Short mmCIF file of C-alpha atoms in Angstrom, two decimals:
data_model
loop_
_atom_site.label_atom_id
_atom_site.label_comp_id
_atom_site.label_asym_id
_atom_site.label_seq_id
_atom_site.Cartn_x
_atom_site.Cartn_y
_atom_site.Cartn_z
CA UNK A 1 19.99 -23.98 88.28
CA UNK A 2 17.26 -26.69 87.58
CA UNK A 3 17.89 -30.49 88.04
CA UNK A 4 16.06 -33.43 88.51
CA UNK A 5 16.61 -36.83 90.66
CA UNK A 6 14.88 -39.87 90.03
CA UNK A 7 15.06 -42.30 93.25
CA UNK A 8 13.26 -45.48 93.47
CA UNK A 9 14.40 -49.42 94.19
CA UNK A 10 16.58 -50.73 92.16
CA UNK A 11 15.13 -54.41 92.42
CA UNK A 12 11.87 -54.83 92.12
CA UNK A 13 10.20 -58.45 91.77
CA UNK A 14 8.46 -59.41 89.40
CA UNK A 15 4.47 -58.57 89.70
CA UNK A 16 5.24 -55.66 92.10
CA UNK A 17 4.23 -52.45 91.67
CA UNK A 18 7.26 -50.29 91.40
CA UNK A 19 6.92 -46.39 92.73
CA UNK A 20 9.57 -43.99 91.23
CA UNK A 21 10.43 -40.55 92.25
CA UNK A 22 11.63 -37.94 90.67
CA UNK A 23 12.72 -34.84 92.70
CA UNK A 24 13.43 -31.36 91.32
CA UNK A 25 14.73 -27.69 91.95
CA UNK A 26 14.98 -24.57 89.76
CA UNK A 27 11.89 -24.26 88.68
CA UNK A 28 7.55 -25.26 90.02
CA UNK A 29 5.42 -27.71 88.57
CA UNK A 30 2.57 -24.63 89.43
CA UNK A 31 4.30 -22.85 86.69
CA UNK A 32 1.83 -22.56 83.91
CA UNK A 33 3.04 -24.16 80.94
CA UNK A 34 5.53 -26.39 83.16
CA UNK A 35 5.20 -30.17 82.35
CA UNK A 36 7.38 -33.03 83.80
CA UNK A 37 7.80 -36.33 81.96
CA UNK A 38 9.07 -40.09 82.58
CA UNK A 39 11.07 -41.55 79.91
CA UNK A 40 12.71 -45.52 79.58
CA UNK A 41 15.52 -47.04 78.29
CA UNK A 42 16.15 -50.54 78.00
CA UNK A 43 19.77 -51.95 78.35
CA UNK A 44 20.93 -51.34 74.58
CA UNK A 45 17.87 -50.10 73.32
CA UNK A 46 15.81 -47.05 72.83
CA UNK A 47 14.19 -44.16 74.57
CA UNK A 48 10.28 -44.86 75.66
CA UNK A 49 8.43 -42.05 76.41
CA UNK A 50 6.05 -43.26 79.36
CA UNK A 51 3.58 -40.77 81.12
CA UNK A 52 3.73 -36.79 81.40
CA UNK A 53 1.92 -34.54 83.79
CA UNK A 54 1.72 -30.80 83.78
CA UNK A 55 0.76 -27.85 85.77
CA UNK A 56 -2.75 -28.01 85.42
CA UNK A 57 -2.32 -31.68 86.98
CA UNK A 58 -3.48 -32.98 83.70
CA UNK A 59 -2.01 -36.48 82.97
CA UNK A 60 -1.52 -37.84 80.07
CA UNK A 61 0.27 -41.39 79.60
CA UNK A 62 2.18 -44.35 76.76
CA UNK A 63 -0.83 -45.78 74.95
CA UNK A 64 0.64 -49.12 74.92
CA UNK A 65 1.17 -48.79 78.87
CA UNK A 66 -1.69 -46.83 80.53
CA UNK A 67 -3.30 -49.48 82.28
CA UNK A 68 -0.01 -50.05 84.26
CA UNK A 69 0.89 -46.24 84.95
CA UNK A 70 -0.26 -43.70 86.82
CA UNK A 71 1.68 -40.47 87.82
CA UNK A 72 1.48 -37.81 90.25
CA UNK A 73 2.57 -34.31 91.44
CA UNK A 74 2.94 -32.93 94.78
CA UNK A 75 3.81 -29.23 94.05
CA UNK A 76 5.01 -28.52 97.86
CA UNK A 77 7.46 -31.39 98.08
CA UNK A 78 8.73 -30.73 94.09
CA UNK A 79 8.21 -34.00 93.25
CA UNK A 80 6.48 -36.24 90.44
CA UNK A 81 6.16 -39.71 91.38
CA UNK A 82 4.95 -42.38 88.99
CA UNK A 83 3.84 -45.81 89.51
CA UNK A 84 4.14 -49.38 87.38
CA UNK A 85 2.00 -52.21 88.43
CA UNK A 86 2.65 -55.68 87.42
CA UNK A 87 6.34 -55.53 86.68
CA UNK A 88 7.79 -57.68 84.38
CA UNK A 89 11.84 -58.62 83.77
CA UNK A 90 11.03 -56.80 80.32
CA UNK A 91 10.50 -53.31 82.62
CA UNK A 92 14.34 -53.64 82.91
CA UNK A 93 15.52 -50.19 82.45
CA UNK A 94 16.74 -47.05 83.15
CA UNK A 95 13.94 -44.47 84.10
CA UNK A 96 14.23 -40.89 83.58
CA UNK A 97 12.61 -37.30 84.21
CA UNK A 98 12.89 -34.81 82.32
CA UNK A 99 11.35 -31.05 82.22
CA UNK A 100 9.12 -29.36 79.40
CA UNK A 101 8.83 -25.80 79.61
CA UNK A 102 5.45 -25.93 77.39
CA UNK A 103 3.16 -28.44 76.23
CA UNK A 104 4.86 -28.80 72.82
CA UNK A 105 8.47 -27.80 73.99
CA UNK A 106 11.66 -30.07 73.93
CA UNK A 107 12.88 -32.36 77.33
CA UNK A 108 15.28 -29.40 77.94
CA UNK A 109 16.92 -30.48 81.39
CA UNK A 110 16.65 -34.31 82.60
CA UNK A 111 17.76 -36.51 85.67
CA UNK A 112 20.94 -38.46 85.65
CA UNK A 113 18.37 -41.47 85.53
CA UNK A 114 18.02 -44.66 87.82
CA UNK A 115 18.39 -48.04 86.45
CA UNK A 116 15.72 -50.51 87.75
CA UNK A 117 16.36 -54.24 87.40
CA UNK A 118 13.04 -57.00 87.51
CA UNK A 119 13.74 -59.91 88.55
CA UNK A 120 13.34 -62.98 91.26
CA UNK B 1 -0.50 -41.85 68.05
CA UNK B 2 2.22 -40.14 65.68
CA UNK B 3 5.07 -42.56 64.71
CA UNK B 4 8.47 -41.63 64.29
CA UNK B 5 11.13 -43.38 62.20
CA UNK B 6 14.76 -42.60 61.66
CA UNK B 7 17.51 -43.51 59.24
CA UNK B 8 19.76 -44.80 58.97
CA UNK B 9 19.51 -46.77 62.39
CA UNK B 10 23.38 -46.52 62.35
CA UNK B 11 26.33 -44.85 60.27
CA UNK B 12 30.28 -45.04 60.31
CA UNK B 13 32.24 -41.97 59.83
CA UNK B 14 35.56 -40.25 60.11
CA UNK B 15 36.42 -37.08 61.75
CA UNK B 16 35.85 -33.94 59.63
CA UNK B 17 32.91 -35.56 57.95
CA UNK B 18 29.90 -34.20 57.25
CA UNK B 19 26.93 -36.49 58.66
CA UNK B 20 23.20 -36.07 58.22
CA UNK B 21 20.42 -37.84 59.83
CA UNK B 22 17.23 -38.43 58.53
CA UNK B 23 13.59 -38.38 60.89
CA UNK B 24 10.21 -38.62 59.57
CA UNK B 25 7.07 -38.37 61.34
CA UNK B 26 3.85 -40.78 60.14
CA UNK B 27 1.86 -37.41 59.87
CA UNK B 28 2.29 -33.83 59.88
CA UNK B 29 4.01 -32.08 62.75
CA UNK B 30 4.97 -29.20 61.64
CA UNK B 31 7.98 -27.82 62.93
CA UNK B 32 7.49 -29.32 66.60
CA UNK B 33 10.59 -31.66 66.29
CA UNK B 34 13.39 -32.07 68.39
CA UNK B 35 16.86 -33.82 68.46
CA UNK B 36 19.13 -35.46 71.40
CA UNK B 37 22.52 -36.71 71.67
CA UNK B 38 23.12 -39.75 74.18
CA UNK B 39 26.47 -40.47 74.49
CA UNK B 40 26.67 -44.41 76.59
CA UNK B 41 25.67 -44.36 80.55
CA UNK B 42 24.43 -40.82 80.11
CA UNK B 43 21.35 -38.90 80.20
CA UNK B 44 20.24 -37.75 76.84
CA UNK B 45 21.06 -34.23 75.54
CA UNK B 46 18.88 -31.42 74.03
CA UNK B 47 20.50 -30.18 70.53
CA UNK B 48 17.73 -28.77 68.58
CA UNK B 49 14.28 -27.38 69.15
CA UNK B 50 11.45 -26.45 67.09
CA UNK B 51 12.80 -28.54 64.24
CA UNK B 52 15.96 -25.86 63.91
CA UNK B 53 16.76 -24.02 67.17
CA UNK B 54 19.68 -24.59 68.25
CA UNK B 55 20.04 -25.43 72.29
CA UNK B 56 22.45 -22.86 74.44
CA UNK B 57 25.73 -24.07 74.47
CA UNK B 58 25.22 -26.56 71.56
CA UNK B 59 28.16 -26.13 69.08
CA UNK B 60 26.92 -24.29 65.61
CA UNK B 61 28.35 -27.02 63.70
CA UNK B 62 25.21 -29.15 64.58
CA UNK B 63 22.06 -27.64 62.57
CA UNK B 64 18.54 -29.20 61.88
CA UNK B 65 15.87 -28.46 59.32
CA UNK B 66 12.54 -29.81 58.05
CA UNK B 67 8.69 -29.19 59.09
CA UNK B 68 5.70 -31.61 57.97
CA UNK B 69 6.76 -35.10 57.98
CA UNK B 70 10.74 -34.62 57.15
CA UNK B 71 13.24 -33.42 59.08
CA UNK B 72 16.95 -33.54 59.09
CA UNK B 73 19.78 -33.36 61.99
CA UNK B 74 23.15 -32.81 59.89
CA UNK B 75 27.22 -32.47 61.26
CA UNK B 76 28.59 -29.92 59.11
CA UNK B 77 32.48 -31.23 60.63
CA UNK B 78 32.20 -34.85 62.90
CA UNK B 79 34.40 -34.46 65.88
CA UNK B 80 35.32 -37.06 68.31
CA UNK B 81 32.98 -35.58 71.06
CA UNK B 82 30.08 -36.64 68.37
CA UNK B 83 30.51 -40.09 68.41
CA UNK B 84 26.96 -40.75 69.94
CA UNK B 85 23.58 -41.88 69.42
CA UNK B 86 20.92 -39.19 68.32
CA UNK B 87 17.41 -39.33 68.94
CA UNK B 88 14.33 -37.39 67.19
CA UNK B 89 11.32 -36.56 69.07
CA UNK B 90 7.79 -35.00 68.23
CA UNK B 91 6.49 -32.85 70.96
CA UNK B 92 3.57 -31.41 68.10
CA UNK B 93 0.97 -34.23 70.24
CA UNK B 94 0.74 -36.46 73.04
CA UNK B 95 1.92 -39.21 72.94
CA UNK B 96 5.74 -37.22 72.47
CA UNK B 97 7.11 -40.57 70.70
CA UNK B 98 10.91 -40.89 70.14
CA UNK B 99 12.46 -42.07 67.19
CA UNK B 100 14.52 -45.35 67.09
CA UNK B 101 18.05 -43.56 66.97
CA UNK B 102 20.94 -43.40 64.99
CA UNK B 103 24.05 -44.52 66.46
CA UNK B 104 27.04 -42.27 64.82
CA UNK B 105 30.64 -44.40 65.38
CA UNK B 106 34.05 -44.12 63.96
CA UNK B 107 34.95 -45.87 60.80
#
């Protein structure tokens, strides 16, 4: 059975850098073909894709928000982490992983999602 | 970066009707399109692949068509478990942009 778990803060202030994790079974990120992504959404408002990485450890990120992202694999552990620098109340959202089985496949399994909250 | 747009952004409809859903991409994408169902505090849903594939376990009443720049996500028979907000999504080139969604309530 695959799954995924984001974990992270749930607060963060803002300018912080927040650090979310996402944690997964049922399947490796060595895989060829395998891809993980991060995906937002704002209280009431749309999905945002945000950064993807895959299992070449190519990285590919939002063009409106690479400068703040970066995200990361560690294959042993199962987990992609991805970082946001300079956090802003807009950042309010829910964050998500989700799994690609291919490069130019569907989000076919995704976390339950973690809702982070900027603010002072 | 390929653009997606959907319409309408929102629709009313009863039970038994048949809803479709429009998503267009700002170039081609071929058939490399895919549709979700979010239903409110939940994780978004895979429905359909590859523009017409349907996902295991997703009711055949739910069917999608379209390559190139239009694509459609249609209800043949709205039941209450479809009342939902459905997203489009290119996966033909990074950036894999979502579409604004189209929130689906009862009238």
């Amino acid at each position: 059975q695959v799954t995924l778990r984001e974990s992270g803060p749930a607060l963060v202030k803002p300018t912080q850098t927040l650090t979310l994790t996402c944690t997964f079974s049922g399947f490796s990120l060595s895989t060829s073909g395998m891809c993980v992504s991060w995906i937002r959404q704002p209280p009431g408002k749309a999905l945002e894709w945000l950064a993807l990485i895959d299992w070449d450890d190519d990285k590919y990120y939002s063009t409106s928000l690479k400068t703040r992202l970066t995200i990361s694999k560690d294959t042993s552990k199962n987990q992609v982490v991805l970082t946001m620098t300079n956090m802003d109340p807009v950042d309010t959202a829910t964050y998500y992983c989700a799994r690609m089985v291919g490069p130019k496949d569907a989000f076919d399994i995704w976390g339950q999602g973690t809702m982070v909250t900027v603010s002072s | 970066d390929i653009q997606m747009t959907q319409s309408p952004s929102s629709l009313s409809a009863s039970v038994g009707d048949r809803v479709t859903i429009t998503c267009r991409a700002s170039q081609s994408i071929s058939s490399y399109l895919n549709w979700y169902q979010q239903k409110p505090g939940k994780a978004p849903k895979l429905l359909i692949y590859a523009a017409s594939s349907l996902q295991s376990g997703v009711p055949s009443r739910f069917s999608g068509s379209g390559s190139g720049t239009d694509f459609t996500l249609t209800i043949s028979s709205l039941q209450p478990e479809d009342f939902a907000t459905y997203y489009c999504q290119q996966s033909y080139s990074t950036p894999p942009y979502f579409g604004p969604g189209t929130k689906v309530d009862i009238k």
